[in-house]
Tab-separated table of C-alpha atoms in Angstrom:
chain	number	residue	atom	x	y	z
A	1	MET	CA	6.338	5.726	-1.008
A	2	SER	CA	2.687	6.749	-0.313
A	3	ARG	CA	3.248	8.492	3.387
A	4	SER	CA	0.680	11.694	4.225
A	5	VAL	CA	3.247	12.256	7.746
A	6	ARG	CA	6.781	12.413	7.332
A	7	LEU	CA	8.382	12.715	10.674
A	8	VAL	CA	12.290	11.506	9.198
A	9	PRO	CA	14.387	13.884	6.105
A	10	ALA	CA	15.417	12.565	3.227
A	11	VAL	CA	18.238	11.379	2.987
A	12	ALA	CA	21.239	10.903	0.093
A	13	ALA	CA	19.519	8.735	-2.268
A	14	ALA	CA	23.289	5.944	-1.543
A	15	ALA	CA	20.594	4.744	0.832
A	16	LEU	CA	19.150	2.945	-1.995
A	17	VAL	CA	22.742	0.969	-2.448
A	18	LEU	CA	21.970	-0.028	1.519
A	19	THR	CA	18.538	-1.629	1.102
A	20	LEU	CA	19.157	-3.140	-2.998
A	21	THR	CA	22.159	-4.765	-0.760
A	22	ALA	CA	22.210	-4.956	2.655
A	23	CYS	CA	19.055	-8.584	2.451
A	24	ASP	CA	21.687	-11.479	2.913
A	25	ASP	CA	20.405	-15.136	4.828
A	26	GLU	CA	21.118	-16.093	7.396
A	27	GLY	CA	23.016	-19.333	6.918
A	28	ALA	CA	20.532	-20.697	4.286
A	29	PRO	CA	22.682	-23.440	1.289
A	30	ASP	CA	23.834	-23.564	-1.967
A	31	THR	CA	21.311	-26.144	-2.808
A	32	SER	CA	21.553	-25.658	-6.187
A	33	GLY	CA	25.109	-25.453	-7.399
A	34	ALA	CA	26.989	-23.752	-9.346
A	35	GLN	CA	23.800	-24.825	-12.538
A	36	ALA	CA	23.463	-22.497	-15.102
A	37	ARG	CA	20.052	-19.830	-15.040
A	38	ASP	CA	19.320	-20.643	-18.513
A	39	ALA	CA	15.670	-20.004	-18.884
A	40	SER	CA	15.246	-18.297	-15.723
A	41	GLY	CA	13.085	-15.725	-14.220
A	42	ALA	CA	14.198	-11.455	-14.501
A	43	GLN	CA	16.169	-11.028	-11.336
A	44	GLY	CA	13.800	-7.706	-10.836
A	45	VAL	CA	11.174	-6.455	-13.236
A	46	GLY	CA	13.380	-2.751	-13.778
A	47	ASP	CA	11.707	-0.608	-11.765
A	48	PRO	CA	13.059	2.531	-13.158
A	49	TYR	CA	14.078	3.949	-8.734
A	50	PHE	CA	14.006	0.100	-7.298
A	51	PRO	CA	15.047	-2.596	-10.424
A	52	LYS	CA	14.343	-5.963	-7.728
A	53	ALA	CA	12.345	-5.628	-7.068
A	54	GLY	CA	9.466	-7.924	-8.203
A	55	ASN	CA	10.859	-10.937	-10.138
A	56	GLY	CA	10.415	-11.740	-14.332
A	57	GLY	CA	8.769	-15.129	-15.883
A	58	TYR	CA	5.843	-15.558	-12.979
A	59	ASP	CA	2.903	-13.940	-11.952
A	60	VAL	CA	1.205	-14.483	-8.206
A	61	SER	CA	-2.654	-14.944	-7.942
A	62	HIS	CA	-2.092	-16.376	-4.167
A	63	TYR	CA	-0.387	-15.375	-0.696
A	64	GLY	CA	-0.929	-18.235	1.679
A	65	LEU	CA	0.919	-17.125	4.380
A	66	THR	CA	1.812	-18.950	8.605
A	67	LEU	CA	3.576	-17.524	9.978
A	68	ALA	CA	4.150	-17.274	15.104
A	69	TYR	CA	5.769	-14.178	16.337
A	70	THR	CA	7.523	-14.139	20.067
A	71	PRO	CA	8.473	-10.633	20.368
A	72	GLU	CA	10.384	-11.733	23.132
A	73	GLY	CA	14.083	-11.348	20.454
A	74	ASN	CA	11.760	-10.191	17.930
A	75	ARG	CA	11.174	-14.434	16.456
A	76	LEU	CA	9.288	-15.145	13.165
A	77	THR	CA	8.332	-18.446	12.120
A	78	GLY	CA	6.756	-18.960	8.571
A	79	THR	CA	5.479	-21.362	6.067
A	80	ALA	CA	4.720	-18.947	2.491
A	81	VAL	CA	3.019	-21.036	-0.249
A	82	VAL	CA	3.226	-19.320	-3.010
A	83	THR	CA	0.530	-19.903	-6.175
A	84	ALA	CA	1.439	-18.444	-9.872
A	85	ARG	CA	1.353	-19.112	-13.053
A	86	ALA	CA	4.310	-19.486	-15.686
A	87	THR	CA	4.785	-16.215	-18.148
A	88	GLU	CA	7.675	-17.847	-19.698
A	89	ASP	CA	10.055	-21.201	-19.731
A	90	LEU	CA	10.997	-21.434	-16.190
A	91	ALA	CA	14.255	-24.011	-15.392
A	92	ALA	CA	14.658	-20.755	-12.449
A	93	PHE	CA	12.921	-18.400	-11.526
A	94	ASP	CA	13.309	-15.345	-8.114
A	95	LEU	CA	11.553	-14.353	-4.934
A	96	ASP	CA	12.376	-11.224	-3.066
A	97	LEU	CA	13.612	-12.434	0.211
A	98	ALA	CA	16.169	-10.143	3.112
A	99	GLY	CA	16.496	-12.355	5.531
A	100	MET	CA	15.317	-14.613	6.891
A	101	LYS	CA	16.737	-18.286	7.375
A	102	VAL	CA	15.203	-20.513	4.591
A	103	GLU	CA	14.576	-24.188	5.656
A	104	GLU	CA	12.820	-25.691	2.983
A	105	VAL	CA	11.656	-24.970	-0.646
A	106	THR	CA	9.317	-27.182	-2.700
A	107	VAL	CA	7.390	-26.761	-6.323
A	108	GLY	CA	4.492	-28.911	-6.570
A	109	GLY	CA	5.276	-30.977	-3.377
A	110	ASP	CA	8.617	-31.689	-4.995
A	111	PRO	CA	12.243	-30.719	-2.908
A	112	ALA	CA	13.318	-27.763	-4.824
A	113	GLY	CA	16.453	-26.622	-5.085
A	114	PHE	CA	17.445	-22.778	-4.041
A	115	ARG	CA	20.207	-20.544	-2.479
A	116	ARG	CA	20.269	-16.751	-1.416
A	117	ASP	CA	21.724	-13.788	-4.554
A	118	GLY	CA	21.551	-10.658	-2.250
A	119	GLN	CA	17.632	-9.964	-1.264
A	120	GLU	CA	16.606	-12.568	-3.732
A	121	LEU	CA	15.668	-16.783	-3.074
A	122	VAL	CA	16.484	-17.943	-6.741
A	123	VAL	CA	14.624	-21.286	-6.688
A	124	ARG	CA	15.215	-24.323	-9.430
A	125	PRO	CA	11.953	-26.407	-9.140
A	126	SER	CA	13.639	-30.664	-10.171
A	127	ASP	CA	11.114	-29.968	-12.866
A	128	ALA	CA	11.292	-27.037	-15.473
A	129	LEU	CA	7.681	-25.220	-16.069
A	130	SER	CA	5.979	-24.552	-18.568
A	131	GLU	CA	5.049	-21.196	-20.346
A	132	GLY	CA	1.129	-21.015	-19.000
A	133	GLU	CA	1.775	-23.847	-16.444
A	134	THR	CA	0.089	-23.029	-12.374
A	135	PHE	CA	2.599	-24.248	-9.465
A	136	GLU	CA	2.688	-23.835	-6.387
A	137	VAL	CA	5.620	-23.143	-4.479
A	138	ARG	CA	5.554	-23.887	-0.666
A	139	VAL	CA	8.572	-21.882	1.479
A	140	ARG	CA	9.468	-22.600	4.572
A	141	TYR	CA	11.537	-19.710	7.209
A	142	SER	CA	12.229	-18.800	9.745
A	143	GLY	CA	14.716	-15.819	11.760
A	144	SER	CA	14.643	-12.259	12.698
A	145	PRO	CA	13.051	-9.455	10.458
A	146	ARG	CA	14.873	-7.067	9.930
A	147	THR	CA	13.650	-3.419	9.769
A	148	ILE	CA	14.763	-1.753	6.620
A	149	THR	CA	15.719	1.800	6.088
A	150	ASP	CA	14.856	3.158	2.373
A	151	PRO	CA	16.722	5.683	0.261
A	152	ASP	CA	14.596	9.199	2.010
A	153	GLY	CA	16.235	7.634	5.910
A	154	SER	CA	12.493	6.122	6.701
A	155	ASN	CA	11.995	2.773	8.098
A	156	GLU	CA	9.407	-0.104	6.400
A	157	GLY	CA	9.317	-3.412	6.660
A	158	TRP	CA	8.873	-5.227	10.110
A	159	LEU	CA	9.219	-2.510	12.927
A	160	ARG	CA	8.945	-3.633	16.570
A	161	THR	CA	6.604	-1.825	18.628
A	162	ALA	CA	6.485	-1.994	22.772
A	163	ASP	CA	4.548	-4.741	22.783
A	164	GLY	CA	4.483	-6.450	19.437
A	165	ALA	CA	5.451	-5.725	16.193
A	166	LEU	CA	3.810	-4.117	12.264
A	167	ALA	CA	4.910	-5.279	8.636
A	168	LEU	CA	5.145	-1.674	6.219
A	169	GLY	CA	5.932	-3.326	3.146
A	170	GLU	CA	6.156	0.922	1.293
A	171	PRO	CA	7.828	0.435	-1.210
A	172	THR	CA	9.815	-2.736	-0.675
A	173	GLY	CA	8.827	-3.303	2.677
A	174	SER	CA	7.565	-6.539	2.794
A	175	MET	CA	10.119	-8.798	1.534
A	176	ALA	CA	11.396	-8.462	5.357
A	177	TRP	CA	7.835	-11.177	6.688
A	178	PHE	CA	7.795	-13.592	3.829
A	179	PRO	CA	8.979	-13.866	0.287
A	180	GLY	CA	6.902	-12.678	-2.900
A	181	ASN	CA	7.045	-10.980	-6.083
A	182	HIS	CA	7.551	-7.562	-4.415
A	183	HIS	CA	6.304	-4.600	-7.672
A	184	PRO	CA	2.717	-3.642	-6.987
A	185	SER	CA	2.587	-4.561	-10.910
A	186	ASP	CA	2.011	-8.157	-9.334
A	187	LYS	CA	-1.400	-8.715	-7.501
A	188	ALA	CA	-2.709	-11.270	-5.758
A	189	SER	CA	-6.156	-12.651	-3.082
A	190	TYR	CA	-4.168	-13.552	0.399
A	191	ASP	CA	-4.286	-15.768	3.269
A	192	ILE	CA	-2.053	-14.663	5.837
A	193	ALA	CA	-2.558	-16.279	9.125
A	194	VAL	CA	-1.008	-15.163	12.743
A	195	THR	CA	-0.414	-17.246	15.884
A	196	VAL	CA	0.886	-14.444	19.328
A	197	PRO	CA	1.445	-14.583	22.623
A	198	LYS	CA	-1.581	-15.491	25.263
A	199	GLY	CA	-2.924	-11.220	25.271
A	200	LEU	CA	-1.853	-10.457	22.392
A	201	THR	CA	-4.312	-9.257	18.763
A	202	ALA	CA	-2.501	-10.089	15.049
A	203	VAL	CA	-4.394	-7.645	12.849
A	204	SER	CA	-4.046	-7.867	8.956
A	205	ASN	CA	-5.812	-7.468	5.414
A	206	GLY	CA	-9.174	-8.351	4.898
A	207	GLU	CA	-11.176	-10.093	6.520
A	208	LEU	CA	-10.942	-11.649	10.276
A	209	ARG	CA	-12.087	-14.928	9.277
A	210	SER	CA	-12.055	-17.149	13.044
A	211	ALA	CA	-9.820	-16.683	16.533
A	212	THR	CA	-8.256	-19.444	18.122
A	213	ALA	CA	-6.932	-20.839	20.429
A	214	ALA	CA	-2.918	-22.209	20.210
A	215	ALA	CA	-0.764	-24.386	22.006
A	216	ASP	CA	0.218	-22.504	25.359
A	217	GLY	CA	-2.156	-20.285	25.380
A	218	ARG	CA	-1.272	-18.452	22.360
A	219	THR	CA	-4.183	-17.197	19.742
A	220	THR	CA	-4.188	-17.535	15.872
A	221	PHE	CA	-5.620	-15.040	13.631
A	222	SER	CA	-6.865	-16.124	10.308
A	223	TRP	CA	-6.569	-13.063	7.870
A	224	HIS	CA	-8.341	-13.089	4.380
A	225	THR	CA	-8.539	-10.935	1.776
A	226	ALA	CA	-10.068	-12.479	-1.511
A	227	GLU	CA	-9.187	-8.667	-4.010
A	228	PRO	CA	-6.896	-8.014	-5.583
A	229	MET	CA	-2.971	-6.803	-3.054
A	230	ALA	CA	0.223	-5.982	-4.155
A	231	SER	CA	2.280	-6.850	-1.969
A	232	TYR	CA	3.408	-2.972	-0.459
A	233	VAL	CA	-0.265	-2.898	0.873
A	234	ALA	CA	-0.091	-5.688	3.565
A	235	THR	CA	0.116	-5.649	6.989
A	236	VAL	CA	0.298	-7.836	10.529
A	237	ALA	CA	-0.271	-5.563	13.489
A	238	ILE	CA	0.674	-7.383	16.087
A	239	GLY	CA	-0.563	-5.517	20.388
A	240	ARG	CA	-1.838	-5.360	23.044
A	241	TYR	CA	-4.957	-3.496	20.552
A	242	THR	CA	-8.025	-1.919	21.557
A	243	VAL	CA	-10.712	-3.838	19.015
A	244	THR	CA	-14.026	-2.421	17.923
A	245	ARG	CA	-16.218	-4.322	14.761
A	246	SER	CA	-18.993	-2.515	13.010
A	247	THR	CA	-20.531	-2.233	10.249
A	248	VAL	CA	-21.819	1.026	7.232
A	249	PRO	CA	-24.062	0.628	4.492
A	250	ARG	CA	-23.226	-0.806	1.975
A	251	PRO	CA	-24.130	0.985	-1.275
A	252	THR	CA	-26.602	-0.974	-1.976
A	253	ASP	CA	-28.080	-1.065	1.532
A	254	THR	CA	-30.840	0.457	2.725
A	255	ASP	CA	-31.783	1.731	6.192
A	256	THR	CA	-28.909	0.732	8.419
A	257	ASP	CA	-28.363	2.330	11.325
A	258	THR	CA	-24.102	3.122	11.351
A	259	ASP	CA	-24.450	3.517	15.729
A	260	THR	CA	-26.294	0.104	15.473
A	261	ASP	CA	-24.379	-2.955	15.431
A	262	THR	CA	-20.883	-1.843	17.346
A	263	ASP	CA	-18.605	-4.040	20.171
A	264	THR	CA	-15.250	-3.328	21.404
A	265	ASP	CA	-13.236	-5.112	23.507
A	266	THR	CA	-10.108	-5.700	23.965
A	267	GLY	CA	-8.903	-9.032	23.553
A	268	SER	CA	-9.786	-10.870	20.914
A	269	GLY	CA	-11.825	-8.895	18.674
A	270	THR	CA	-14.035	-11.657	17.270
A	271	GLY	CA	-17.706	-9.984	19.133
A	272	SER	CA	-19.899	-10.040	16.670
A	273	VAL	CA	-21.213	-7.894	13.495
A	274	ALA	CA	-24.638	-7.197	12.165
A	275	LYS	CA	-26.013	-8.869	9.116
A	276	GLY	CA	-25.149	-6.753	6.257
A	277	GLY	CA	-23.212	-4.339	5.913
A	278	LEU	CA	-19.565	-3.274	4.979
A	279	PRO	CA	-17.238	-5.026	7.819
A	280	VAL	CA	-15.631	-2.347	9.995
A	281	TYR	CA	-12.615	-3.369	11.338
A	282	ILE	CA	-10.099	-0.952	14.257
A	283	ALA	CA	-7.442	-1.398	16.505
A	284	VAL	CA	-6.673	0.818	18.323
A	285	ASP	CA	-3.119	0.939	21.026
A	286	PRO	CA	-4.154	1.475	24.202
A	287	SER	CA	-2.846	4.736	24.461
A	288	GLN	CA	-4.525	6.510	21.680
A	289	VAL	CA	-8.646	4.758	22.713
A	290	THR	CA	-9.352	8.487	23.403
A	291	ALA	CA	-7.236	10.874	21.357
A	292	SER	CA	-8.703	8.921	18.109
A	293	ARG	CA	-11.862	7.975	19.346
A	294	LYS	CA	-13.489	11.555	17.947
A	295	VAL	CA	-12.019	11.182	15.039
A	296	LEU	CA	-12.361	7.432	13.786
A	297	ALA	CA	-16.086	7.852	14.588
A	298	ARG	CA	-16.022	10.055	11.621
A	299	LEU	CA	-15.431	6.934	8.958
A	300	PRO	CA	-19.278	6.723	8.153
A	301	GLU	CA	-18.876	9.881	7.310
A	302	VAL	CA	-15.096	10.464	4.676
A	303	MET	CA	-16.531	6.560	3.308
A	304	GLU	CA	-20.452	7.857	2.043
A	305	TRP	CA	-18.134	11.445	1.227
A	306	ALA	CA	-15.691	9.633	-0.871
A	307	GLU	CA	-18.680	7.413	-2.760
A	308	ASN	CA	-19.526	9.491	-3.655
A	309	ASN	CA	-17.289	11.686	-5.026
A	310	PHE	CA	-15.218	8.903	-6.778
A	311	GLY	CA	-17.540	6.457	-7.082
A	312	PRO	CA	-18.462	2.237	-5.137
A	313	TYR	CA	-15.652	1.755	-2.358
A	314	PRO	CA	-13.202	-1.400	-3.655
A	315	PHE	CA	-13.216	-3.582	-1.304
A	316	SER	CA	-15.285	-6.009	0.865
A	317	SER	CA	-14.177	-4.345	4.461
A	318	ALA	CA	-12.930	-0.927	6.349
A	319	GLY	CA	-11.832	0.367	9.331
A	320	ALA	CA	-7.912	0.941	10.791
A	321	ILE	CA	-5.370	0.461	12.360
A	322	VAL	CA	-3.843	3.230	14.494
A	323	ASP	CA	-0.261	2.891	16.835
A	324	ARG	CA	1.970	4.674	18.682
A	325	PRO	CA	2.914	7.957	17.544
A	326	GLU	CA	6.548	6.672	18.955
A	327	ASP	CA	6.507	2.714	17.552
A	328	VAL	CA	5.509	4.623	13.519
A	329	GLU	CA	6.880	7.575	11.174
A	330	TYR	CA	4.201	7.885	8.689
A	331	ALA	CA	0.336	6.683	7.618
A	332	LEU	CA	0.250	4.017	4.822
A	333	GLU	CA	-2.891	3.175	3.030
A	334	THR	CA	-2.335	-0.723	3.899
A	335	GLN	CA	-5.495	-2.715	2.579
A	336	ASN	CA	-8.777	-1.708	4.144
A	337	ARG	CA	-7.162	-0.981	7.353
A	338	PRO	CA	-4.375	2.163	6.975
A	339	VAL	CA	-1.796	2.437	9.798
A	340	TYR	CA	-1.937	5.655	11.740
A	341	PRO	CA	0.688	6.698	13.658
A	342	GLY	CA	-0.972	7.651	16.888
A	343	ALA	CA	-4.336	9.348	16.772
A	344	PRO	CA	-4.818	11.107	13.285
A	345	ASP	CA	-6.462	13.995	12.231
A	346	THR	CA	-9.486	14.778	9.629
A	347	ALA	CA	-7.435	15.154	7.150
A	348	THR	CA	-5.156	12.266	7.506
A	349	LEU	CA	-8.517	10.383	7.405
A	350	VAL	CA	-9.318	11.231	3.991
A	351	HIS	CA	-6.222	11.014	2.818
A	352	GLU	CA	-6.010	7.480	3.870
A	353	THR	CA	-9.303	6.582	2.867
A	354	ALA	CA	-9.518	7.723	-1.033
A	355	HIS	CA	-5.817	5.794	-1.404
A	356	GLN	CA	-9.003	2.648	-0.800
A	357	TRP	CA	-9.773	4.254	-4.431
A	358	PHE	CA	-6.085	5.402	-5.380
A	359	GLY	CA	-3.345	3.136	-4.915
A	360	ASP	CA	-4.983	0.002	-3.980
A	361	SER	CA	-8.184	-0.380	-5.850
A	362	VAL	CA	-6.207	1.533	-8.761
A	363	THR	CA	-2.150	0.764	-7.595
A	364	PRO	CA	0.438	1.969	-9.550
A	365	GLU	CA	2.513	0.270	-12.743
A	366	SER	CA	6.108	1.499	-10.892
A	367	TRP	CA	7.249	3.190	-8.264
A	368	GLN	CA	7.664	6.466	-10.892
A	369	ASP	CA	4.194	6.268	-11.427
A	370	MET	CA	3.233	7.270	-7.359
A	371	TRP	CA	2.593	10.623	-8.025
A	372	LEU	CA	-0.845	9.242	-9.578
A	373	ASN	CA	-1.208	7.691	-6.167
A	374	GLU	CA	-0.495	10.303	-3.873
A	375	GLY	CA	-1.757	13.299	-6.501
A	376	LEU	CA	-5.085	11.804	-6.165
A	377	ALA	CA	-5.285	11.519	-2.428
A	378	THR	CA	-4.151	14.045	-1.542
A	379	TYR	CA	-6.626	16.793	-3.811
A	380	ALA	CA	-9.075	14.157	-2.004
A	381	GLU	CA	-7.826	16.503	0.913
A	382	TRP	CA	-8.764	19.651	-1.196
A	383	LEU	CA	-12.472	18.246	-2.158
A	384	TRP	CA	-12.950	17.705	1.522
A	385	THR	CA	-12.697	20.953	2.372
A	386	GLU	CA	-14.440	22.622	0.100
A	387	ASP	CA	-17.123	20.344	0.762
A	388	GLU	CA	-17.115	21.429	4.551
A	389	ASP	CA	-16.991	25.205	3.503
A	390	GLY	CA	-13.770	25.448	3.242
A	391	ALA	CA	-10.929	27.000	0.834
A	392	THR	CA	-12.258	25.872	-2.313
A	393	ALA	CA	-9.863	23.444	-4.462
A	394	GLU	CA	-9.192	26.696	-6.648
A	395	GLU	CA	-7.938	29.117	-3.418
A	396	THR	CA	-5.937	25.991	-2.564
A	397	PHE	CA	-3.908	25.902	-5.818
A	398	THR	CA	-3.982	29.230	-5.789
A	399	GLU	CA	-2.206	30.306	-2.692
A	400	LEU	CA	0.137	26.901	-3.590
A	401	TYR	CA	1.086	28.294	-6.592
A	402	ASP	CA	1.475	31.605	-5.437
A	403	HIS	CA	3.233	31.214	-1.940
A	404	GLY	CA	3.639	27.085	-2.070
A	405	GLU	CA	7.693	27.234	-1.778
A	406	ASP	CA	6.643	28.921	1.667
A	407	GLU	CA	6.359	25.237	3.313
A	408	TYR	CA	7.168	23.151	0.716
A	409	GLU	CA	10.693	23.965	-0.364
A	410	ASP	CA	11.034	21.311	-3.026
A	411	LEU	CA	7.971	21.974	-4.537
A	412	TRP	CA	8.906	22.973	-8.513
A	413	ALA	CA	12.350	20.430	-7.397
A	414	PHE	CA	10.871	17.892	-9.752
A	415	PRO	CA	7.600	17.263	-12.153
A	416	PRO	CA	5.654	15.033	-10.331
A	417	ALA	CA	5.882	11.634	-12.877
A	418	LYS	CA	9.682	12.188	-13.100
A	419	PRO	CA	11.356	12.500	-9.325
A	420	THR	CA	14.758	12.549	-9.684
A	421	SER	CA	15.704	9.840	-7.942
A	422	ALA	CA	14.290	6.568	-5.238
A	423	ALA	CA	14.603	9.109	-2.016
A	424	HIS	CA	12.999	11.289	-3.217
A	425	ILE	CA	9.774	9.638	-4.938
A	426	SER	CA	7.463	10.366	-1.643
A	427	ASP	CA	9.089	14.566	-1.447
A	428	SER	CA	6.142	16.719	-1.905
A	429	PRO	CA	5.951	17.802	-5.775
A	430	VAL	CA	4.935	14.254	-6.277
A	431	TYR	CA	1.751	15.199	-3.456
A	432	GLN	CA	1.504	18.808	-3.530
A	433	ARG	CA	1.758	18.910	-7.520
A	434	GLY	CA	0.310	16.234	-8.314
A	435	ALA	CA	-2.800	17.402	-6.771
A	436	MET	CA	-2.595	20.384	-9.278
A	437	VAL	CA	-1.839	18.450	-12.570
A	438	ILE	CA	-5.859	16.552	-10.913
A	439	HIS	CA	-6.715	20.818	-10.350
A	440	ARG	CA	-5.293	21.932	-14.059
A	441	ILE	CA	-7.532	18.573	-15.512
A	442	ARG	CA	-10.841	19.404	-13.461
A	443	GLN	CA	-9.645	23.714	-14.570
A	444	THR	CA	-9.975	22.563	-18.634
A	445	VAL	CA	-12.960	19.781	-18.600
A	446	GLY	CA	-15.140	21.235	-15.379
A	447	ASP	CA	-16.971	19.537	-12.510
A	448	ASP	CA	-19.744	17.095	-14.634
A	449	ALA	CA	-16.961	15.642	-16.656
A	450	PHE	CA	-14.185	15.993	-14.119
A	451	TYR	CA	-16.347	13.398	-11.864
A	452	ASP	CA	-16.724	11.445	-14.929
A	453	ILE	CA	-13.739	11.018	-15.513
A	454	VAL	CA	-12.944	10.187	-12.197
A	455	GLN	CA	-14.967	7.656	-10.945
A	456	GLY	CA	-15.075	6.650	-14.782
A	457	TRP	CA	-11.108	6.312	-13.613
A	458	ALA	CA	-11.138	4.394	-10.371
A	459	ALA	CA	-13.996	1.983	-12.310
A	460	ALA	CA	-12.155	0.818	-15.256
A	461	HIS	CA	-9.227	0.015	-13.357
A	462	ARG	CA	-10.456	-1.628	-10.354
A	463	HIS	CA	-7.580	-4.003	-8.794
A	464	GLY	CA	-5.682	-3.475	-11.872
A	465	SER	CA	-2.033	-1.611	-11.816
A	466	VAL	CA	-1.519	1.195	-14.392
A	467	GLY	CA	1.361	3.413	-15.751
A	468	THR	CA	1.259	7.690	-15.763
A	469	ASP	CA	0.345	6.829	-20.206
A	470	ASP	CA	-2.552	5.235	-18.769
A	471	PHE	CA	-3.955	7.515	-17.833
A	472	THR	CA	-2.675	10.652	-19.406
A	473	ALA	CA	-5.025	8.792	-22.055
A	474	TYR	CA	-8.063	7.278	-20.035
A	475	VAL	CA	-8.712	12.491	-19.809
A	476	GLU	CA	-7.782	12.107	-23.520
A	477	GLU	CA	-10.552	9.750	-23.997
A	478	GLN	CA	-12.866	10.910	-21.531
A	479	ALA	CA	-12.638	14.471	-22.316
A	480	PRO	CA	-11.663	14.840	-27.149
A	481	ASP	CA	-12.721	18.650	-27.789
A	482	GLU	CA	-9.561	19.147	-24.550
A	483	ASP	CA	-6.193	19.897	-24.939
A	484	PHE	CA	-3.882	18.601	-22.842
A	485	ASP	CA	-0.856	18.975	-23.837
A	486	GLU	CA	0.659	22.105	-21.975
A	487	ILE	CA	-0.532	20.366	-18.218
A	488	TRP	CA	1.340	17.352	-19.803
A	489	ALA	CA	4.760	18.856	-21.025
A	490	ASP	CA	4.686	21.454	-17.547
A	491	TRP	CA	2.935	20.494	-15.171
A	492	LEU	CA	2.750	16.547	-15.083
A	493	TYR	CA	6.514	16.519	-16.987
A	494	GLY	CA	8.042	19.707	-17.040
A	495	GLU	CA	11.215	21.193	-14.868
A	496	GLY	CA	10.350	24.733	-12.564
A	497	LYS	CA	7.422	26.369	-11.719
A	498	PRO	CA	5.520	25.855	-14.495
A	499	ALA	CA	3.395	29.738	-16.113
A	500	ARG	CA	0.828	31.094	-14.632
A	501	PRO	CA	-3.233	28.963	-15.886
C-alpha cells in the first residue's frame, strides 16, 4: 500500500484471510453447473502477498464502466465491459469481484455461464477462447459495495463519506466496485461514467469528457483515461465538491501563465479550460477549501520541480481530490488525481506527485516490489527539502541511520524488498529504508549519473510494470564500473541494520 499518511495501527496478518475469503456473492446464480475447469485461467497470478489477486489466462486492454450510485442506501448499479486478449486457450476464466450481485454475463455478445467462488467471478463462455483472441466480456451487477479491511487494519474499497462515497483500491479494494483483473501487473485504459443525484459531483481519473443531465435531476459524469492504469490507482469520488479547473504548462509549452485560465465552481466542474497546457482538475470538500488553498496552489511548482528531477510528466492531466479527514484515513496516489485526507502538507503533495512517475507510470510487478514506489517517492521528499534549502538528502540519510529508531521503531525490522507479510508492505522499512537504498545509489554513482539513472528508469519503463530485479539490473547497466553488491545484499535484501557506509 502506497500510503503516505498512516492513521491506523497494523494488525495481525491473519486479517489477510478475511480480505481474501470473505468476498462472497449476494445471491448470484450458478449457471455453469459442475463443468470441469480444464483449460481455465488461473485463480490469481501468484502474488507473494495476495496470491488470489489478479487472474491468469488473459491481459486486459480496456475497462468501460457505466455506474450509477445513490448514497442513500449505498446502492450501486454497474455494467463493466472488459476488453482483453487471451494469453492461452480458455474454456473459462476468472474476474476479481468482492460481493455485489451479478445479474448477467456475456462474452462476445453471447450469454456466458458464471458462478461465484469467494472473490472470484468464474466465467465460462459459450465458445472456448483461443490463445491470442481478443474478446469482450460484459458484466451487469448491482448491490451495496463493500469496505474491505486490509491486513494492516486500514480500510479501502468503497468508503462511504458524509455526502457520498470514495473508492480506493490499494492493494485489493478495486474489486469491491467493479470486476476485473485486479493486480498491478495488468494495466489498461479506462472510460468511467458515473450517474449521481442532483447536487453531487463524480470525480475519477483522467479527463472529464462530459457532464450531462440524466433522469430525475441526476447528472452523468464521463471520464476518460487513455494511458495505461493499474486498477489499484483507479478511483471514483462522489460528493459536494468545490471544483477548480486550470492548466499548467506542458514541457513543450512556453510563455504560459499558470495563474490564469482558472475556473472554480461548486457544481459540475465543467467550466472552461484554456487551450494548450496540461489540464488540472482539483475537487475539494467544502470544509477543506480554505485549509487546502495555500498548499494546492503550489502544485504547478511541485510538478515543474518533479519534471526537472524525474523527466517529463507521464500523463495527460493532473489534479487532486481532498476529502474530509474523517472520511479517509490516508493519502493515495490515485492516477492523475491523488486523494488526500484533508488539507495536505507540502511534503505529502510532493510524495503523491512523485508517485505519478513511480507507482502510477512505472508500476510494481508485484506487491513485493512496493519499495520501488515508496522508496522513490519518499526520496523525492528528501530531494525537495534539499532544494528548498532544508536538510540535504545526505543529512537526512545520516540522521535516519543514527536515530531513525526513535521515530520508526520497526525501521530495521525487515529489508525493503522482503516485507514479512501482507500486513507490513506499507511499514517504514518499505518507505524510509527504501529511500536509504536510493540514496546509497546516489552516494555510489554521484549526482550526474544518479539523475540520469532516475530519469532513464522513468522513461525506459513508462506505463509499464516492473520488478526489483529489473531495477537492480537497470542500475548496474547504467553504471557498469560501480559495485552495487553491498547495497543489494545489505540494504535492499539484508536483515538488520547494515554497517555504516
